[in-house]
Coordinates of C-alpha atoms and ligand atoms in Angstrom, one line a residue:
M338 CA 2.8 -32.8 -7.7
S339 CA 3.1 -30.8 -10.9
I340 CA 1.1 -30.8 -14.1
D341 CA 3.1 -29.3 -16.9
V342 CA 0.3 -28.7 -19.4
S343 CA -1.1 -25.3 -20.4
P344 CA -4.4 -24.7 -18.7
T345 CA -7.5 -23.8 -20.5
I346 CA -9.0 -21.1 -18.3
K347 CA -12.8 -20.8 -18.3
I348 CA -13.8 -17.2 -18.0
K349 CA -17.1 -15.9 -16.7
K350 CA -17.2 -12.1 -16.8
T351 CA -19.2 -10.0 -14.3
Q352 CA -22.3 -8.1 -15.6
H353 CA -21.9 -5.4 -13.0
S354 CA -18.4 -3.8 -12.7
K355 CA -17.8 -1.9 -9.5
I356 CA -14.9 0.1 -10.9
H357 CA -16.9 3.4 -11.2
E358 CA -17.5 3.3 -7.4
V359 CA -13.8 3.4 -6.6
D360 CA -11.9 6.6 -5.8
F361 CA -8.6 5.9 -7.4
N362 CA -7.1 9.0 -5.9
N363 CA -7.7 7.8 -2.4
L364 CA -6.9 4.2 -2.2
P365 CA -6.3 2.5 1.1
F366 CA -4.1 -0.7 1.2
G367 CA -5.9 -4.0 0.4
Q368 CA -9.5 -2.9 1.1
V369 CA -10.9 -2.5 -2.4
V370 CA -11.3 -5.6 -4.5
T371 CA -11.5 -5.9 -8.3
D372 CA -14.4 -7.5 -10.3
H373 CA -13.0 -11.0 -10.8
M374 CA -10.9 -13.7 -9.2
F375 CA -9.1 -16.7 -10.4
V376 CA -10.1 -20.0 -8.8
C377 CA -9.0 -23.6 -9.1
D378 CA -10.0 -26.6 -7.0
F379 CA -8.0 -29.6 -5.9
I380 CA -10.5 -32.5 -5.9
D381 CA -10.0 -36.3 -6.4
G382 CA -6.2 -36.0 -6.2
K383 CA -5.8 -33.3 -8.9
W384 CA -6.1 -29.7 -9.7
Q385 CA -9.3 -29.2 -11.8
Q386 CA -9.9 -26.8 -14.6
P387 CA -9.0 -23.2 -13.6
Q388 CA -11.6 -20.5 -13.9
I389 CA -11.9 -16.8 -13.7
V390 CA -15.3 -15.8 -12.2
P391 CA -16.9 -12.6 -10.8
Y392 CA -15.4 -11.8 -7.3
Q393 CA -17.8 -13.5 -4.9
N394 CA -18.1 -15.2 -1.5
I395 CA -16.8 -18.7 -0.9
I396 CA -19.2 -21.0 0.9
L397 CA -17.7 -23.7 3.1
D398 CA -18.9 -26.4 5.4
P399 CA -18.3 -25.6 9.1
S400 CA -16.1 -28.7 9.3
S401 CA -13.8 -27.5 6.5
K402 CA -10.2 -28.2 7.6
I403 CA -9.2 -24.6 7.1
F404 CA -11.3 -23.5 10.1
H405 CA -9.8 -26.0 12.4
Y406 CA -6.2 -26.8 11.4
G407 CA -5.2 -23.7 9.5
Q408 CA -3.9 -25.2 6.3
S409 CA -3.5 -22.0 4.3
V410 CA -0.7 -20.4 2.5
F411 CA -0.5 -17.2 0.5
E412 CA 1.6 -14.8 -1.5
G413 CA 1.8 -11.0 -1.9
M414 CA 2.7 -9.5 -5.2
K415 CA 2.0 -6.3 -7.2
A416 CA 1.3 -5.3 -10.8
Y417 CA 2.4 -1.9 -12.0
K418 CA 1.4 0.2 -15.0
D419 CA 4.0 2.3 -16.7
K420 CA 3.3 5.7 -18.4
D421 CA 2.5 3.9 -21.7
G422 CA -0.1 1.7 -20.1
K423 CA 1.9 -1.5 -20.1
T424 CA 1.4 -3.8 -17.2
W425 CA 4.5 -5.3 -15.3
L426 CA 5.1 -7.7 -12.5
F427 CA 8.3 -8.0 -10.5
R428 CA 10.0 -11.5 -10.3
P429 CA 6.6 -13.3 -10.3
E430 CA 8.3 -16.7 -10.8
D431 CA 9.7 -16.3 -7.3
N432 CA 6.3 -15.9 -5.8
Q433 CA 5.1 -18.9 -7.8
K434 CA 8.0 -21.0 -6.4
R435 CA 7.6 -19.7 -2.9
I436 CA 3.9 -20.5 -2.6
N437 CA 4.8 -24.1 -3.4
I438 CA 7.6 -24.1 -0.8
S439 CA 5.0 -22.8 1.7
A440 CA 2.4 -25.4 0.5
K441 CA 4.8 -28.3 0.9
R442 CA 5.5 -27.3 4.5
M443 CA 1.8 -27.2 5.2
A444 CA 1.1 -30.6 3.5
I445 CA -0.9 -28.8 0.8
P446 CA -0.5 -30.1 -2.8
E447 CA 1.7 -27.9 -4.9
F448 CA 0.0 -25.7 -7.5
P449 CA 1.2 -26.2 -11.0
E450 CA 3.6 -23.5 -12.3
E451 CA 1.7 -23.1 -15.6
Y452 CA -1.6 -22.7 -13.9
F453 CA -0.2 -20.0 -11.6
M454 CA 1.5 -18.0 -14.3
E455 CA -1.3 -18.3 -17.0
G456 CA -4.0 -17.7 -14.4
L457 CA -2.2 -14.6 -13.1
K458 CA -1.7 -13.2 -16.6
A459 CA -5.3 -13.9 -17.7
L460 CA -6.7 -12.2 -14.6
L461 CA -4.4 -9.2 -14.9
K462 CA -5.4 -8.7 -18.6
L463 CA -9.1 -8.8 -17.6
E464 CA -8.5 -6.4 -14.6
S465 CA -6.2 -4.1 -16.5
D466 CA -8.4 -1.0 -15.9
W467 CA -8.1 -1.7 -12.1
I468 CA -4.4 -1.1 -12.0
P469 CA -4.0 2.3 -10.5
T470 CA -1.6 4.9 -12.0
T471 CA -1.6 7.4 -9.3
N472 CA 1.8 8.0 -7.7
G473 CA 2.9 5.2 -5.4
S474 CA -0.1 3.0 -6.1
S475 CA -0.3 -0.5 -7.6
L476 CA -2.5 -3.5 -7.9
Y477 CA -1.9 -5.7 -4.9
I478 CA -2.2 -9.4 -5.9
R479 CA -3.1 -12.1 -3.3
P480 CA -2.7 -15.7 -4.5
F481 CA -3.7 -18.2 -1.7
I482 CA -4.4 -21.8 -1.2
F483 CA -6.5 -23.2 1.6
A484 CA -8.1 -26.5 2.8
T485 CA -11.7 -27.0 1.8
G486 CA -12.0 -30.7 2.7
N487 CA -14.5 -31.6 5.4
G488 CA -14.3 -33.4 8.7
F489 CA -13.0 -32.9 12.3
H490 CA -10.3 -35.4 12.1
A491 CA -6.9 -33.7 12.6
S492 CA -5.3 -34.7 9.3
P493 CA -4.6 -33.0 6.1
S494 CA -7.5 -32.0 3.9
D495 CA -8.1 -34.0 0.7
E496 CA -9.5 -30.9 -1.1
Y497 CA -8.1 -27.4 -1.5
K498 CA -8.9 -24.2 -3.3
F499 CA -6.4 -21.9 -5.0
V500 CA -7.5 -18.3 -5.5
I501 CA -6.0 -15.1 -6.9
A502 CA -7.7 -11.9 -5.8
C503 CA -6.6 -8.4 -6.5
S504 CA -6.8 -5.0 -4.8
P505 CA -5.9 -1.6 -6.2
S506 CA -3.9 -0.2 -3.3
G507 CA -2.1 2.9 -2.1
A508 CA 0.9 2.9 0.2
Y509 CA 1.1 0.3 3.0
F510 CA 2.7 2.9 5.3
D511 CA 3.0 6.5 4.2
R512 CA 5.4 7.6 7.0
K513 CA 8.4 6.3 8.8
V514 CA 7.7 3.6 11.5
K515 CA 8.7 3.1 15.0
L516 CA 9.3 -0.5 16.0
L517 CA 9.6 -2.5 19.3
I518 CA 12.3 -5.1 19.6
E519 CA 10.4 -8.2 21.0
Q520 CA 11.9 -9.7 24.1
K521 CA 9.2 -12.2 25.0
Y522 CA 7.1 -13.5 22.2
S523 CA 8.5 -15.4 19.1
R524 CA 7.2 -15.4 15.6
S525 CA 8.8 -18.7 14.6
A526 CA 11.2 -21.4 15.8
N527 CA 13.8 -23.7 14.3
G528 CA 12.0 -26.6 12.6
G529 CA 8.8 -24.5 12.5
V530 CA 7.0 -22.8 9.7
G531 CA 8.5 -19.3 9.8
Y532 CA 10.0 -19.5 6.3
A533 CA 6.5 -20.3 4.9
K534 CA 3.9 -17.7 4.1
A535 CA 1.4 -19.7 6.2
G536 CA -1.6 -17.9 7.5
G537 CA -1.1 -18.9 11.1
N538 CA 2.4 -17.2 11.1
Y539 CA 0.6 -13.9 10.8
G540 CA -2.3 -14.6 13.1
G541 CA 0.3 -15.5 15.8
Q542 CA 1.9 -12.1 15.4
F543 CA -1.2 -10.1 16.0
Y544 CA -1.4 -10.3 19.8
P545 CA 2.3 -9.2 20.4
T546 CA 1.9 -6.5 17.7
K547 CA -1.3 -5.3 19.5
L548 CA 0.6 -5.0 22.7
A549 CA 3.3 -3.0 20.9
N550 CA 0.7 -0.8 19.3
E551 CA -0.7 0.0 22.7
K552 CA 2.8 1.2 23.7
G553 CA 3.0 3.5 20.7
Y554 CA 5.0 1.3 18.3
D555 CA 3.8 0.5 14.8
Q556 CA 5.2 -3.1 14.6
V557 CA 7.4 -5.6 16.3
I558 CA 11.0 -6.5 15.3
W559 CA 11.2 -10.2 15.9
T560 CA 14.3 -11.7 17.5
D561 CA 15.4 -15.3 17.5
D562 CA 13.2 -17.6 19.6
T563 CA 16.0 -19.1 21.8
S564 CA 18.0 -16.1 23.1
H565 CA 15.9 -13.1 21.8
Q566 CA 19.3 -11.5 21.1
Y567 CA 19.4 -11.5 17.3
I568 CA 17.4 -9.3 15.0
E569 CA 15.3 -11.3 12.5
E570 CA 12.5 -9.6 10.7
A571 CA 9.3 -7.4 11.2
G572 CA 5.7 -7.9 10.4
A573 CA 5.7 -8.5 6.7
M574 CA 9.2 -7.1 6.1
N575 CA 12.8 -8.1 6.2
I576 CA 15.1 -5.7 8.1
F577 CA 18.2 -3.8 7.0
I578 CA 20.5 -2.0 9.3
R579 CA 23.2 0.5 8.2
I580 CA 26.2 0.8 10.4
G581 CA 28.6 3.4 9.0
D582 CA 28.5 2.7 5.3
T583 CA 27.8 -1.1 5.7
L584 CA 24.3 -2.5 5.2
I585 CA 23.5 -5.6 7.3
T586 CA 20.6 -8.0 7.1
A587 CA 20.0 -11.3 8.8
P588 CA 20.6 -14.6 6.8
T589 CA 17.3 -16.4 5.9
S590 CA 16.6 -19.5 7.9
D591 CA 13.8 -21.8 9.0
R592 CA 12.5 -18.8 10.9
I593 CA 12.8 -16.0 8.4
L594 CA 10.9 -15.5 5.1
D595 CA 13.2 -15.4 2.1
G596 CA 11.9 -12.1 0.9
I597 CA 12.0 -11.2 -2.8
T598 CA 12.4 -7.5 -1.9
R599 CA 15.3 -8.4 0.5
K600 CA 17.3 -10.3 -2.1
S601 CA 16.6 -7.6 -4.7
I602 CA 17.8 -4.9 -2.4
I603 CA 20.9 -6.8 -1.6
E604 CA 21.7 -7.0 -5.3
I605 CA 20.9 -3.3 -6.0
A606 CA 23.0 -2.2 -3.0
K607 CA 25.9 -4.2 -4.2
D608 CA 25.4 -2.7 -7.6
E609 CA 25.6 0.7 -6.0
G610 CA 29.0 -0.3 -4.5
I611 CA 27.5 -0.5 -1.0
N612 CA 29.2 -3.0 1.3
V613 CA 26.5 -5.6 2.3
E614 CA 26.9 -8.1 5.1
I615 CA 24.5 -11.0 5.5
R616 CA 25.0 -12.1 9.0
K617 CA 23.5 -12.5 12.5
F618 CA 23.2 -9.1 14.1
S619 CA 22.6 -8.8 17.8
V620 CA 20.5 -6.3 19.7
N621 CA 23.6 -5.5 21.8
E622 CA 25.5 -4.5 18.6
L623 CA 22.5 -2.4 17.6
I624 CA 22.4 -0.6 20.9
D625 CA 26.2 0.0 20.9
A626 CA 26.0 1.4 17.4
C627 CA 23.2 3.7 18.4
D628 CA 25.1 4.8 21.5
N629 CA 28.3 5.5 19.5
S630 CA 26.4 7.1 16.6
T631 CA 27.6 4.6 14.0
L632 CA 24.0 3.4 13.5
K633 CA 22.9 5.5 10.5
E634 CA 19.6 4.0 9.4
M635 CA 17.3 1.0 9.5
F636 CA 14.6 0.1 7.1
G637 CA 12.2 -2.7 6.3
A638 CA 11.9 -4.3 2.9
G639 CA 8.9 -6.1 1.5
T640 CA 6.5 -6.2 -1.4
A641 CA 3.7 -4.3 0.5
A642 CA 5.8 -1.7 2.2
I643 CA 8.6 -1.6 -0.4
V644 CA 11.5 0.1 1.4
L645 CA 10.2 1.6 4.7
P646 CA 12.5 3.8 6.8
I647 CA 12.4 3.2 10.6
S648 CA 12.4 6.3 12.7
G649 CA 13.4 4.6 15.9
F650 CA 13.0 1.5 18.1
G651 CA 12.2 0.6 21.6
F652 CA 14.1 -1.9 23.7
N653 CA 14.2 -2.7 27.4
G654 CA 11.8 0.2 28.2
R655 CA 14.0 2.8 26.4
D656 CA 13.4 4.5 23.0
Y657 CA 16.2 5.0 20.5
D658 CA 15.8 7.5 17.7
L659 CA 17.5 7.3 14.4
P660 CA 19.0 10.4 12.7
D661 CA 17.3 12.0 9.7
L662 CA 19.7 11.5 6.8
N663 CA 19.8 13.5 3.6
N664 CA 21.4 10.8 1.4
S665 CA 19.9 7.7 2.9
Y666 CA 20.4 4.3 1.5
S667 CA 16.7 3.7 2.0
D668 CA 15.8 6.6 -0.4
L669 CA 18.4 5.5 -2.9
L670 CA 17.4 1.8 -2.8
K671 CA 13.7 2.6 -2.9
K672 CA 14.1 4.8 -6.0
R673 CA 16.2 2.1 -7.7
I674 CA 13.7 -0.7 -7.0
T675 CA 10.5 1.4 -7.8
D676 CA 12.1 2.6 -11.0
I677 CA 12.4 -1.0 -12.0
Y678 CA 8.8 -1.8 -10.8
Y679 CA 7.3 1.0 -12.9
N680 CA 9.5 0.6 -16.0
R681 CA 11.1 4.0 -15.4
S682 CA 14.7 2.7 -15.7
E683 CA 16.7 0.0 -17.3
D684 CA 16.3 -3.4 -15.7
K685 CA 19.9 -4.8 -15.8
F686 CA 18.9 -7.7 -13.5
G687 CA 16.1 -9.0 -15.8
W688 CA 13.5 -8.9 -12.9
R689 CA 10.7 -7.1 -14.7
Y690 CA 8.0 -9.2 -16.3
L691 CA 5.8 -7.9 -19.0
V692 CA 2.1 -9.0 -18.8
E693 CA 0.8 -7.0 -21.7
Ligands
PLP1402 C1 7.2 -12.3 7.3 C2 7.6 -11.6 6.1 N1 8.9 -11.2 5.9 C3 9.3 -10.6 4.8 C4 8.4 -10.3 3.8 C5 8.9 -9.6 2.6 O1 8.9 -10.6 1.5 P1 8.7 -10.1 0.0 O2 9.8 -9.1 -0.2 O3 8.9 -11.3 -0.8 O4 7.4 -9.5 -0.1 C6 7.1 -10.7 3.9 C7 6.1 -10.4 2.9 O5 5.8 -11.2 2.0 C8 6.6 -11.3 5.1 O6 5.4 -11.7 5.2

């Protein structure tokens, strides 16, 4: 459902800002929260008046459907401040659309576009001082919707809450990562919910990722659920592989999240004259390319990690190292995309979105 009217947002400001307790030179990722949050409830078949309130706990009945049936979807976005103090978002309408694609798959009522965009802008204006300006930092934004209706019956909730919370954050990873190609567990399956940013998709990754961590890998590279032969994505990133001078990434599907960073990197790479192939890519092809030294680099791409170089990967009990390149595509593409994020370059694609 959609309501195309401009929302009136009721704003209640905090009396006790926590901003002076925060060390902005030493920000972890996603741990510190700002003073306010945007909330809107779905009750009696419609989204009610949106509000901005002091950041606070949410009290739920133990029979709330979120606890039992996992109806929850979320988004991850960032706000950036440029050197003149202006606040920017990157392709926010795509996050707005994607949360509703996720919501639909989880039988959650869609959140109206106007409410999302107006709520986001109002919250960011209020939290402007929380947007960090230290190198590589940004305000991580977490919009989410979850089931608040009560009862143990295994059926969709009749009530939901939409929230936007923000966290001034430093880098997600501040070094290259080593990944394990998964041969047993699956993140998603055809006809499943892999393409949705549904909470359970992430919960289901934690155990295989923990096993990989115990073996010394940072994250898992997911392969297709039927053959485990094709590279899909990793953690909260899409994966790019450079063979020779060609950049390859898997096509999106039922099983793979349609990453906003992924599709932007594809455009930027093409703009740089790089040959990009969007196709299935097998683990065998990867191993062959590693063995014959045509595998030049691999990197992940996602809002949180931006462009994250991969130092090597494990497969079948063997470790494969990637070379250290001077003129890597990952460095080039990371610079191009972050220059757009922070308004340091022209934005020929029209992706940057001015908040204020
Ligand atoms: C599973 C998964 N893949 C890829 C991505 C990258 O998507 P985006 O670039 O839109 O952040 C994310 C993060 O949102 C993710 O959770």
